[in-house]
mmCIF file of C-alpha atoms in Angstrom:
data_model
loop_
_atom_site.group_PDB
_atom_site.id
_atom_site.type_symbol
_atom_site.label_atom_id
_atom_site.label_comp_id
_atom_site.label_asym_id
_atom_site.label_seq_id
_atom_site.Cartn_x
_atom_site.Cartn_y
_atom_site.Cartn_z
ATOM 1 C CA UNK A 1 37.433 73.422 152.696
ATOM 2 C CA UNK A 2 37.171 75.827 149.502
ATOM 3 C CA UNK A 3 40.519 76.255 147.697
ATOM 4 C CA UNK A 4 41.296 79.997 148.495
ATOM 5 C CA UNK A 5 41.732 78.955 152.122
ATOM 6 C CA UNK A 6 44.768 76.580 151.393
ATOM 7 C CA UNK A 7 46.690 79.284 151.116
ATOM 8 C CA UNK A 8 47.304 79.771 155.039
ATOM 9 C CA UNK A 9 48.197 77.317 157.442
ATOM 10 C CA UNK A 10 45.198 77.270 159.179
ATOM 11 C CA UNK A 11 43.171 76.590 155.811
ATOM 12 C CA UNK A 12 45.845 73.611 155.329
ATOM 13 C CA UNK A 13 45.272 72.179 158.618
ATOM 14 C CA UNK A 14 41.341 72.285 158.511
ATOM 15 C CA UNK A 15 40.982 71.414 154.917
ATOM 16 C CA UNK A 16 40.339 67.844 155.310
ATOM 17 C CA UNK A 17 36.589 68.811 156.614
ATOM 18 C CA UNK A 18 34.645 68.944 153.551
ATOM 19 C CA UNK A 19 32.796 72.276 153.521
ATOM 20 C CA UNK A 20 29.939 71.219 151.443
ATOM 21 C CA UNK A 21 29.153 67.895 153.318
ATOM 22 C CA UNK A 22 29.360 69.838 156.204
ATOM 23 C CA UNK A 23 27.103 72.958 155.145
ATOM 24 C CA UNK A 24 24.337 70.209 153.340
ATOM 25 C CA UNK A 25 24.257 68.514 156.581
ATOM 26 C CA UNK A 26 23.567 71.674 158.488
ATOM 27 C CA UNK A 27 21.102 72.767 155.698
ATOM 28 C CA UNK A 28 19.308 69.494 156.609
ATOM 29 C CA UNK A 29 18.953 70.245 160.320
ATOM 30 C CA UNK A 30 18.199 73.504 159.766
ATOM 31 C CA UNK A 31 21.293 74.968 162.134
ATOM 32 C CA UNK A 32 21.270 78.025 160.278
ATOM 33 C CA UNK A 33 17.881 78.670 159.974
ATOM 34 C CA UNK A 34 17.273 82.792 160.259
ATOM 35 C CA UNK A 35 21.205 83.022 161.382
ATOM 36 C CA UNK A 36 22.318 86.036 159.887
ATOM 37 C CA UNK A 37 26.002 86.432 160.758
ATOM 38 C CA UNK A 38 27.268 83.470 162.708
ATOM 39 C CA UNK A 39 27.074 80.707 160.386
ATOM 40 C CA UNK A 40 27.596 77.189 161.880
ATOM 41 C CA UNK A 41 30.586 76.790 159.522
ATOM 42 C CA UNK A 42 32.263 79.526 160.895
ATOM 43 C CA UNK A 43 31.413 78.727 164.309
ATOM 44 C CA UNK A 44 33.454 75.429 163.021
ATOM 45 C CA UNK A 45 36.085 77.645 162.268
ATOM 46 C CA UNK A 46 36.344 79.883 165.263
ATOM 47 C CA UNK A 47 35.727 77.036 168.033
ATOM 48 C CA UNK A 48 38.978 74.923 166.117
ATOM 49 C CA UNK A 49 41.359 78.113 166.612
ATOM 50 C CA UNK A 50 40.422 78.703 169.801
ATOM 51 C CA UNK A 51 41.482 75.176 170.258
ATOM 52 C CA UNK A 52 44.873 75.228 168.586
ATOM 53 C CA UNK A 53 45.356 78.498 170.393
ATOM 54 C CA UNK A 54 43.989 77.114 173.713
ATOM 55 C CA UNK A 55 41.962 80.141 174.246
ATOM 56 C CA UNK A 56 40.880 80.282 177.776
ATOM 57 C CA UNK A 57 37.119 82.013 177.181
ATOM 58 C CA UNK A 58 34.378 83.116 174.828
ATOM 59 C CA UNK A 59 35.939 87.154 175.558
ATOM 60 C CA UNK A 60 39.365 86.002 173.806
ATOM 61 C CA UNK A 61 37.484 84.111 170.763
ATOM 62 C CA UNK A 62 35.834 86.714 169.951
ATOM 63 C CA UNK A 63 38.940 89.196 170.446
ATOM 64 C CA UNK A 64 40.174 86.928 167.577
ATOM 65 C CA UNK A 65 38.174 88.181 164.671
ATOM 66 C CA UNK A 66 40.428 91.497 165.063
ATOM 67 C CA UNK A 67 42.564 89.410 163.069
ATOM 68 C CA UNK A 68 42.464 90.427 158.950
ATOM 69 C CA UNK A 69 43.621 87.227 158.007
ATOM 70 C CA UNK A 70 40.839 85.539 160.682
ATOM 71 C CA UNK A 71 38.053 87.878 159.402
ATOM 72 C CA UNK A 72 38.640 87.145 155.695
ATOM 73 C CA UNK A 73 38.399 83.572 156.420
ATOM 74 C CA UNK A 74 35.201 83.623 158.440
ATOM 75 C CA UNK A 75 33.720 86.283 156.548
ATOM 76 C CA UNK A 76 32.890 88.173 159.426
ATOM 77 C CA UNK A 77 34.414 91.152 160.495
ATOM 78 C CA UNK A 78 33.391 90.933 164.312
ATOM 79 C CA UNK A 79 31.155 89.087 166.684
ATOM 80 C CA UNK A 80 30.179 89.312 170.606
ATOM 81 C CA UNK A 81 30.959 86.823 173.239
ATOM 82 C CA UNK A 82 27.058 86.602 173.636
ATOM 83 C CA UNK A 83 26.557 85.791 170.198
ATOM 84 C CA UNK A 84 29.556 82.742 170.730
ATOM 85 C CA UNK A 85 27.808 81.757 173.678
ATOM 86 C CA UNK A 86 24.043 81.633 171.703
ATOM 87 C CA UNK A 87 25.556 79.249 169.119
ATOM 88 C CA UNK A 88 27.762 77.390 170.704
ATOM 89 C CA UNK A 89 24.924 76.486 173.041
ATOM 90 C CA UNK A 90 22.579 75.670 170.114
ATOM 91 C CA UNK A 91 24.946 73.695 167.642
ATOM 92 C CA UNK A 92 23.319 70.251 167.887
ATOM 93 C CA UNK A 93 26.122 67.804 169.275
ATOM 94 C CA UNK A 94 25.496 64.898 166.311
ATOM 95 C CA UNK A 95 26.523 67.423 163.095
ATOM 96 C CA UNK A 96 30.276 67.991 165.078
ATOM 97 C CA UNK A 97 30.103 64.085 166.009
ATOM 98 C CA UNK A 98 29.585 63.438 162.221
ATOM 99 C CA UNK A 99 32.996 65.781 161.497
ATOM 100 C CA UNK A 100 34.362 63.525 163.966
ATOM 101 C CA UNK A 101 34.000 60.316 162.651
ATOM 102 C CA UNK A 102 34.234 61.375 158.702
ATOM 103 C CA UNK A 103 37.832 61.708 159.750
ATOM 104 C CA UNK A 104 38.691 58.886 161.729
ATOM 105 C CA UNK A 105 37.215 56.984 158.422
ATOM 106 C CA UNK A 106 39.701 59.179 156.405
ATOM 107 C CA UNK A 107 42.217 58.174 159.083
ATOM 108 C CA UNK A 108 41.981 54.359 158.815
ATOM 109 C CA UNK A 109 41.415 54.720 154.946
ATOM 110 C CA UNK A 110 44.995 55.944 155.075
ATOM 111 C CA UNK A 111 47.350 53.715 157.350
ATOM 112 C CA UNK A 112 47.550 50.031 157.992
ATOM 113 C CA UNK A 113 49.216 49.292 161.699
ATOM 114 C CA UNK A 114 51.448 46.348 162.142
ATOM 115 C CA UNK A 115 50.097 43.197 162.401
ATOM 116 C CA UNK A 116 50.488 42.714 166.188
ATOM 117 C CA UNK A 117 48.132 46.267 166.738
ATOM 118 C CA UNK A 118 45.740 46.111 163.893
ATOM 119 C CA UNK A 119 43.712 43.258 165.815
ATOM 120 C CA UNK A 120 42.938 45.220 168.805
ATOM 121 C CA UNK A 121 41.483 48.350 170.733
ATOM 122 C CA UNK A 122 41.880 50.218 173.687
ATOM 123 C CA UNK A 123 39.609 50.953 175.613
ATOM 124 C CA UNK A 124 39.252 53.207 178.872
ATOM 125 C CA UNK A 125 37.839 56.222 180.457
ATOM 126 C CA UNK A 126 38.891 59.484 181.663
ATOM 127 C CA UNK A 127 37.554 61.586 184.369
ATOM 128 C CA UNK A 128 37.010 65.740 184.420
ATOM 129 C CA UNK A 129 36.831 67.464 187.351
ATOM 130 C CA UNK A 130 33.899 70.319 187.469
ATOM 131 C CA UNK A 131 32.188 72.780 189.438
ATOM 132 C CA UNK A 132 28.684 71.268 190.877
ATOM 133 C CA UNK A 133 27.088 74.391 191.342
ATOM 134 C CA UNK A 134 27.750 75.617 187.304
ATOM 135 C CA UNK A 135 27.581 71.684 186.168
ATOM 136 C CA UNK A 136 24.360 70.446 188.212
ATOM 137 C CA UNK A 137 23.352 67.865 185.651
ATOM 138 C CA UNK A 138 27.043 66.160 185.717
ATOM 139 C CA UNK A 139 26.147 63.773 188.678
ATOM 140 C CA UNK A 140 29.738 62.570 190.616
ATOM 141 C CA UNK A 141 29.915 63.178 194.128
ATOM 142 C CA UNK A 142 28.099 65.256 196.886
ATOM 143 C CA UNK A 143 30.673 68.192 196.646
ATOM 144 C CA UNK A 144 31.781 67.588 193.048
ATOM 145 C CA UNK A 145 30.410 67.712 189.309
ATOM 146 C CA UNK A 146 32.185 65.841 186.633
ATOM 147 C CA UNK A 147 32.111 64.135 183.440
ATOM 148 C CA UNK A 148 34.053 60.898 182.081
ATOM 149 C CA UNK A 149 34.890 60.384 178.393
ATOM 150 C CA UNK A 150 34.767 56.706 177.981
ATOM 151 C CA UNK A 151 36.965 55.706 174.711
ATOM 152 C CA UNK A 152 37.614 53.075 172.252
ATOM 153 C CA UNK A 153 41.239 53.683 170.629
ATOM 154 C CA UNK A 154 42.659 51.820 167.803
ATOM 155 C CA UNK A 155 46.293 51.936 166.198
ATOM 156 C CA UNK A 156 46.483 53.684 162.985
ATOM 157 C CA UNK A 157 50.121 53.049 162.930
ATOM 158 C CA UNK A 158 53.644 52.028 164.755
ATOM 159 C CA UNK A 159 53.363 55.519 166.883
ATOM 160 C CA UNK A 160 49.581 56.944 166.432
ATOM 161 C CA UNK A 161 46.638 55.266 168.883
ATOM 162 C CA UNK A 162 43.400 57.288 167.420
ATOM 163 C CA UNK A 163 39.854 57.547 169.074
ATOM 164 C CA UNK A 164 37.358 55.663 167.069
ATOM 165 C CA UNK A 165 34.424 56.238 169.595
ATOM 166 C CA UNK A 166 33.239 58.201 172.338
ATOM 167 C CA UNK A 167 30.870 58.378 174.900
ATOM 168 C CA UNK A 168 30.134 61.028 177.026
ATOM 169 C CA UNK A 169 28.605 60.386 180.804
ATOM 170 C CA UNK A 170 28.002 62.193 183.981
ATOM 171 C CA UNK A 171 31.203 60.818 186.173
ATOM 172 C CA UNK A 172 28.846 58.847 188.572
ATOM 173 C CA UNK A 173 28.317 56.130 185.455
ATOM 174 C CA UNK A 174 30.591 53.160 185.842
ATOM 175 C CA UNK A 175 33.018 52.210 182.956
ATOM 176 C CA UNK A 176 31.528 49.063 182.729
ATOM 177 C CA UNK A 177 28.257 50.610 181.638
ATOM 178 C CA UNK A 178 29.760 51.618 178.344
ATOM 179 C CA UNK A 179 30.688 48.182 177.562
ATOM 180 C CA UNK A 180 27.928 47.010 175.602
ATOM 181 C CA UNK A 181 28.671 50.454 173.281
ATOM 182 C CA UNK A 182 31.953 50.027 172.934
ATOM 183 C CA UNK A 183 32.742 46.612 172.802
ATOM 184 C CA UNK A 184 30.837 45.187 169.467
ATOM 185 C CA UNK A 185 33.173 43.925 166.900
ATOM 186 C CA UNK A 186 33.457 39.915 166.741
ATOM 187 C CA UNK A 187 36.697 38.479 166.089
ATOM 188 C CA UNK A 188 38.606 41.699 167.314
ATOM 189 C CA UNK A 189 40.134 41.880 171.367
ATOM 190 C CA UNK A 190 39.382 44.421 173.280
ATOM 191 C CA UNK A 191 42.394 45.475 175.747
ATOM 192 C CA UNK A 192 41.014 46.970 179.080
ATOM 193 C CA UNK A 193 41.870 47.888 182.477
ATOM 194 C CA UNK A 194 40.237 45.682 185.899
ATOM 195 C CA UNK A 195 37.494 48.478 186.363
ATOM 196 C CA UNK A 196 35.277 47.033 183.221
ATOM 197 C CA UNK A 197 35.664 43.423 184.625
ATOM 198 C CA UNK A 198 32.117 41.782 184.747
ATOM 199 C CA UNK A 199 31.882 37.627 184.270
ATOM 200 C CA UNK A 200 28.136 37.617 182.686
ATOM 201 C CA UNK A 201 29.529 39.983 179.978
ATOM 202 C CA UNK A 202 32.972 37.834 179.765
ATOM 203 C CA UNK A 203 31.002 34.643 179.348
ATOM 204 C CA UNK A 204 28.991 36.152 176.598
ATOM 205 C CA UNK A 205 32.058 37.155 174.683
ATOM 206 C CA UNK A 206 33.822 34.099 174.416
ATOM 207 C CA UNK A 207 30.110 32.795 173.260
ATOM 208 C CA UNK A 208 30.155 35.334 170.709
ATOM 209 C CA UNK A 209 33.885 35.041 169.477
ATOM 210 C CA UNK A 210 34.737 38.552 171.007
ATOM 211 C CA UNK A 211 38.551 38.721 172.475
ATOM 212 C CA UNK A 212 39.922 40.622 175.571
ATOM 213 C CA UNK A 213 42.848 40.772 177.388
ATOM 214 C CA UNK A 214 42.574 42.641 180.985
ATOM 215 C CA UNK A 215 44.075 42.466 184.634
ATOM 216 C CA UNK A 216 42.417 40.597 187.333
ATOM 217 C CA UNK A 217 41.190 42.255 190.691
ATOM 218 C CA UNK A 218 42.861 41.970 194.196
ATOM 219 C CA UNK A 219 40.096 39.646 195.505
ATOM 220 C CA UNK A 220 39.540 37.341 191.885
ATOM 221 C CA UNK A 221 38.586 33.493 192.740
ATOM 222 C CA UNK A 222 40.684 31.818 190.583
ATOM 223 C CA UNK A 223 40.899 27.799 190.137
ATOM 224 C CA UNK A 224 43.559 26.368 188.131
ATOM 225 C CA UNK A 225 42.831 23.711 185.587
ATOM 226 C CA UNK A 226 46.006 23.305 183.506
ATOM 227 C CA UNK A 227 49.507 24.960 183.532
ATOM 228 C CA UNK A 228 50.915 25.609 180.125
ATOM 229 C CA UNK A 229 54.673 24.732 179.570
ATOM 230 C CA UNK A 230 57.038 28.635 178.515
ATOM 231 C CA UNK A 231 59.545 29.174 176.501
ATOM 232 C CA UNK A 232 63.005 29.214 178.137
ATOM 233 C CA UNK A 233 63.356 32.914 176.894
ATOM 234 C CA UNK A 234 59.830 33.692 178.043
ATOM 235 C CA UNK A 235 59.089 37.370 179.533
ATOM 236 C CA UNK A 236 56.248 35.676 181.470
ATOM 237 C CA UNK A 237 56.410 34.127 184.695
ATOM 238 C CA UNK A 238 53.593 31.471 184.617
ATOM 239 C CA UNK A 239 50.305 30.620 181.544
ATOM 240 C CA UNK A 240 47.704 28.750 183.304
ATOM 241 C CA UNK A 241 43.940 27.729 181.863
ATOM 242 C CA UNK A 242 41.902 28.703 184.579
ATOM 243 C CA UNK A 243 38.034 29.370 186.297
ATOM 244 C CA UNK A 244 36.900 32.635 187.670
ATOM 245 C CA UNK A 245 34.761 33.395 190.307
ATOM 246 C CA UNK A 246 33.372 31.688 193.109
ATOM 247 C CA UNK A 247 30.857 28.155 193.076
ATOM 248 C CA UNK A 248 28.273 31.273 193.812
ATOM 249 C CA UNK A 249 29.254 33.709 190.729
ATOM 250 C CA UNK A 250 31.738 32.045 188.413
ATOM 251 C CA UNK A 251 32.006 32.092 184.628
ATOM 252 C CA UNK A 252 31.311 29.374 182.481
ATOM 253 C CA UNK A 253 34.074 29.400 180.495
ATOM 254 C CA UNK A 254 37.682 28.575 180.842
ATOM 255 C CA UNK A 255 40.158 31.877 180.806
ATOM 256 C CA UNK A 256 43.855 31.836 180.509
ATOM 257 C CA UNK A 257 45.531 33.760 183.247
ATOM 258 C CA UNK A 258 49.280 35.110 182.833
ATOM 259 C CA UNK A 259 51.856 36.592 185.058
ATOM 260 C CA UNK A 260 53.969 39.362 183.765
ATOM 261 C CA UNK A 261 55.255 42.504 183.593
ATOM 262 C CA UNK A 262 54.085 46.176 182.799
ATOM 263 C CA UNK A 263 55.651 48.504 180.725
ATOM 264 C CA UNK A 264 57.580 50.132 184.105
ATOM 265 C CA UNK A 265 58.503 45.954 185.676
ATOM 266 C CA UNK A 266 55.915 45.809 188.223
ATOM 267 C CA UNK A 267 53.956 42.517 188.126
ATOM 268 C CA UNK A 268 50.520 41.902 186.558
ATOM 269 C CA UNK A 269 48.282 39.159 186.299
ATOM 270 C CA UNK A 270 46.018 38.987 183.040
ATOM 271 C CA UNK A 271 43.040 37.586 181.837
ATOM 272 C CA UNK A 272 42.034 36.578 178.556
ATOM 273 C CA UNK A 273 40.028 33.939 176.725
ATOM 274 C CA UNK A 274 42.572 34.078 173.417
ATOM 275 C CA UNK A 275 44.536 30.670 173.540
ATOM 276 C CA UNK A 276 45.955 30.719 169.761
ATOM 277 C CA UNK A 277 48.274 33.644 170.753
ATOM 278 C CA UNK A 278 52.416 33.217 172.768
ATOM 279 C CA UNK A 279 52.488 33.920 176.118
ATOM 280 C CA UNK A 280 54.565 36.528 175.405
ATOM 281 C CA UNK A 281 52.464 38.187 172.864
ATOM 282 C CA UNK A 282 49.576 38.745 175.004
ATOM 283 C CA UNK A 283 51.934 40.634 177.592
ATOM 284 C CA UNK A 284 52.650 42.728 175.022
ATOM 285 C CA UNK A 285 49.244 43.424 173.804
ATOM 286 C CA UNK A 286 48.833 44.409 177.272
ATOM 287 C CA UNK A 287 51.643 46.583 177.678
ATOM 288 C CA UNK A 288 50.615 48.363 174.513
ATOM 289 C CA UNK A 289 47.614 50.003 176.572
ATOM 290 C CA UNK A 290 49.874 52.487 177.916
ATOM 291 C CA UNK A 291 49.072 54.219 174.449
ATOM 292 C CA UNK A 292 45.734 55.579 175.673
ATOM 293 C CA UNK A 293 47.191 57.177 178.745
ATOM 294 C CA UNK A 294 49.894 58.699 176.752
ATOM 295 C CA UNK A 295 46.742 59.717 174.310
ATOM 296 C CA UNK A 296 44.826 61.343 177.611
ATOM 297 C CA UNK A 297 47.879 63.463 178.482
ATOM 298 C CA UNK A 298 48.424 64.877 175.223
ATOM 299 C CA UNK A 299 44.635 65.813 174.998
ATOM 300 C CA UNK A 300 44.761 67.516 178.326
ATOM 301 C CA UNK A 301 47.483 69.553 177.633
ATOM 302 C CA UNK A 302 47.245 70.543 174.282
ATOM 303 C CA UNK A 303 43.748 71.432 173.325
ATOM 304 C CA UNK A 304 41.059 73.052 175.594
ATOM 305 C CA UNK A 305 39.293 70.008 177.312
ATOM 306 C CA UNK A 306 39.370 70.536 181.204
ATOM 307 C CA UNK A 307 37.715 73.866 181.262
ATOM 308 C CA UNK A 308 34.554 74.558 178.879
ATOM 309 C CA UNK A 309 33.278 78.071 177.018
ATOM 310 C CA UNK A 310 29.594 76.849 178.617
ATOM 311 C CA UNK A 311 27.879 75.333 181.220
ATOM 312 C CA UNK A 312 25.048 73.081 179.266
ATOM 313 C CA UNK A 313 25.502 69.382 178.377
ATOM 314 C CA UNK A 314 25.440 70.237 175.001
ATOM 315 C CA UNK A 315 28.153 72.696 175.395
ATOM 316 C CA UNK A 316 30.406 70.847 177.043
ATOM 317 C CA UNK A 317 29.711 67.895 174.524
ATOM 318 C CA UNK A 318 30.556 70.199 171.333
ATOM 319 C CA UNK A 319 33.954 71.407 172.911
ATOM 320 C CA UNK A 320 34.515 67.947 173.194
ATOM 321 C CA UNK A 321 34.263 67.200 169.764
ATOM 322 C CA UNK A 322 36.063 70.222 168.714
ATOM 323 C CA UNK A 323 38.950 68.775 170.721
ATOM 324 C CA UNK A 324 38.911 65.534 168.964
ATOM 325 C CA UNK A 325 38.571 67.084 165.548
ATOM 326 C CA UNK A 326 41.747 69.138 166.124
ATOM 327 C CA UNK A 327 43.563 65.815 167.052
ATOM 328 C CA UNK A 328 42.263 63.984 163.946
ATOM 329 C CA UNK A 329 43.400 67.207 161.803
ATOM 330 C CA UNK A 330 46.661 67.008 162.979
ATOM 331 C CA UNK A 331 47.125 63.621 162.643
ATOM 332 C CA UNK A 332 45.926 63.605 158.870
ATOM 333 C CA UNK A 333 48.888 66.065 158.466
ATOM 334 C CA UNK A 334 51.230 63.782 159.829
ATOM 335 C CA UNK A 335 50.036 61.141 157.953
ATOM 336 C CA UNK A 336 49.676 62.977 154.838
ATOM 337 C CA UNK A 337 53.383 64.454 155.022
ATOM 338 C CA UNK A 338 54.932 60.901 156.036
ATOM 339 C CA UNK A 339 57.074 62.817 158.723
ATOM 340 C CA UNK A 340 58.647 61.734 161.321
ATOM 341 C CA UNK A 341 58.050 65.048 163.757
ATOM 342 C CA UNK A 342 55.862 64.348 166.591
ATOM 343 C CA UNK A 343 52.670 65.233 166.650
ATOM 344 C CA UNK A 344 53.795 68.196 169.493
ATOM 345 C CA UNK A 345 56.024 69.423 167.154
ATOM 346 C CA UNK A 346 53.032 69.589 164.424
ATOM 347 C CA UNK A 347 50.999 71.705 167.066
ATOM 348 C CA UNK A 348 53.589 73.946 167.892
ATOM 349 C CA UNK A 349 54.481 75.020 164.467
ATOM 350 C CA UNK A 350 51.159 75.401 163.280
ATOM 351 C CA UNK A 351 50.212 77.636 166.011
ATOM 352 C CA UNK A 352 52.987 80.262 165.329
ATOM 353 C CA UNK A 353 52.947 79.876 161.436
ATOM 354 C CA UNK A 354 48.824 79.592 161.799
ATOM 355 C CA UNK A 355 48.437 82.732 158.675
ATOM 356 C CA UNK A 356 51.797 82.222 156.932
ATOM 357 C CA UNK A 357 51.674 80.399 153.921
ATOM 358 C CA UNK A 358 50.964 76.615 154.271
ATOM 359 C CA UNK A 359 54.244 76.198 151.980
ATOM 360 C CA UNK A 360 55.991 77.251 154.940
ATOM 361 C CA UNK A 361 54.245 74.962 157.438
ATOM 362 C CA UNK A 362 54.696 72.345 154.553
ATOM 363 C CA UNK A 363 58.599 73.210 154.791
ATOM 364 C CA UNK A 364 58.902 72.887 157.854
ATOM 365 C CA UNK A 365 57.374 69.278 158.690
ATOM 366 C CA UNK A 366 59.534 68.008 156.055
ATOM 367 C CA UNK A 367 62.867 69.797 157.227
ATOM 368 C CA UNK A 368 65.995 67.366 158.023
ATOM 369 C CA UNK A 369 68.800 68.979 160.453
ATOM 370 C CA UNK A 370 71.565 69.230 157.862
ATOM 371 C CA UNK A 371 74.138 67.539 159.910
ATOM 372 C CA UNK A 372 73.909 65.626 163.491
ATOM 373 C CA UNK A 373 75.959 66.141 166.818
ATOM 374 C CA UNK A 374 78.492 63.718 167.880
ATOM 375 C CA UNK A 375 76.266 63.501 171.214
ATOM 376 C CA UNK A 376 73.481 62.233 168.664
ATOM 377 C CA UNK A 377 75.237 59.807 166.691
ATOM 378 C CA UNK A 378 74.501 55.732 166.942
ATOM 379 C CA UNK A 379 77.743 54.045 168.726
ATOM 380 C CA UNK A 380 78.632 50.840 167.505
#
């Protein structure tokens, strides 16, 4: 963003968008063509506040250009929650997708993960509930609209699991629909949950040199061809070379199958065709899928993604984005800033210091409690 807005919080936070990109890519598609007042730019800017601030509807956006500080950024000194509804309705989808993945780009650009996490993603789906009669075209069930955001997550470092695609689909669409979009990359694994499970698919991955490392259903056909020796320290309870499926619907190639532990010490069985790793190790890949869920919960609390500001698929798809923009914002602060604050923390702060000075933001990521209680201290 220009310079001038650096000075606030806010400007700090969102600077990482690059104005002119954005504006020449808008120019392009001709989003502003005969606008007047609402720019797309500052629609940018007033649909990522409403975020931080978790507004709950176009009336309290708008109420938000009262604010000096707000208006001097936007260059607007007031706008309608007809005029919100008008734009946000007619911002094409692809121009906020393109702000999306700029910054997951800048993200990777900036952080290696550890060597166990940097071969492999995470990938699963999440479900919103909706009303049918407002949400007609977001097929789920007979009484019941929804949508489900399928994504593909990938470590950026020890702590931080961040999106690197999304699709968006009526609820109705299976997960394992989304496979062939999601799951492209040879020589990476892919770490997802039973509901993606399809043999044709699996066979043509281990042709390909594509990894994955999932559970097994209830009802899997499993014949055992080998049993592989453990560790005496092993976490796992067996490592077998096995087929899947039935003499009807089987695959063609051989999968190993382990029996473990999740994160919480209930049992799981897993599948995977990656032979070169421990036992051990590919429990653990496993168990790192827990990230994504943790990811989920964060997004549904903390930025405005179960209830929408409009009722179009394209609506609904542009909050979306804004929601994952405000994620990748924050965590190019905590990656920029090296701190060891969560992410939370980074939210909270920014949301009551939003027009102070970034200095003071600034200050306060980087602050270190002078002195520790007794009740904190490492025993020995």
């Amino acid at each position: 963003m220009d310079k001038d807005t650096l000075f606030s919080s806010f400007g700090k936070w969102i600077s990482p968008i690059c104005a002119k990109t954005f504006t020449d890519r808008v120019r392009e598609m001709e989003q502003d063509k005969y606008v007047k007042k609402l720019t797309t730019l500052s629609y940018l800017k007033l649909f990522l506040h409403a975020q931080i601030q978790q507004r709950d509807g176009l009336r309290e956006i708008a109420a938000d250009v009262l604010c000096e500080n707000f208006q001097r950024e936007l260059g607007i000194q007031s706008i309608s929650a007809s005029q919100l509804s008008r734009k946000h309705n007619q911002v094409d989808s692809s121009l906020l997708e393109q702000v999306f993945q700029s910054l997951v780009q800048h993200i990777r650009r900036s952080e290696a993960p550890p060597s166990l996490r940097k071969d492999f993603k995470i990938i699963d789906s999440t479900t919103i509930g909706l009303c049918l009669q407002k949400y007609k075209w977001a097929e789920f069930r007979k009484t019941k609209a929804g949508i489900k955001l399928h994504f593909r997550l990938a470590y950026m470092d020890d702590e931080t699991a961040v999106p690197e695609k999304v699709n968006m689909t009526p609820a109705k669409k299976s997960d394992r629909s989304q496979l062939d979009d999601l799951v492209d990359e040879v020589g990476c694994t892919y770490v997802f949950d039973r509901g993606y499970i399809d043999y044709a698919k699996f066979d043509d991955y281990c042709d390909r040199g594509i990894f994955f490392v999932t559970r097994t259903k209830k009802n899997t056909a499993i014949r055992q061809i080998e049993s592989f020796k453990l560790p005496a320290d092993a976490r796992v309870k067996s490592d077998e070379m096995v087929y899947i499926g039935t003499p009807q619907k089987r695959m063609e190639n051989v999968l190993r199958l382990i029996q473990t532990e999740d994160t919480e010490g209930n049992p799981i069985t897993i599948l995977t065709n990656r032979f070169d790793l421990e036992a051990d190790e590919i429990g653990q890949i496993y168990r790192e899928r827990w990230a994504i869920e943790t990811f989920f919960k964060w997004m549904k609390q903390h930025v405005r993604i179960k209830t929408f500001y409009g009722t179009s698929e394209q609506a609904v798809m542009n909050q979306v984005w804004m929601a994952l923009i405000a994620f990748c914002l924050l965590v190019l602060v905590k990656m920029e800033t090296g701190t060891k604050h969560s992410l939370l923390d980074l939210y909270r702060w920014l949301k009551v210091l939003l027009w102070n000075s970034a200095e003071i933001w600034m200050e306060r990521i980087h602050y270190k409690p002078s002195r520790t209680s007794a009740g904190r201290r490492k025993r020995v």
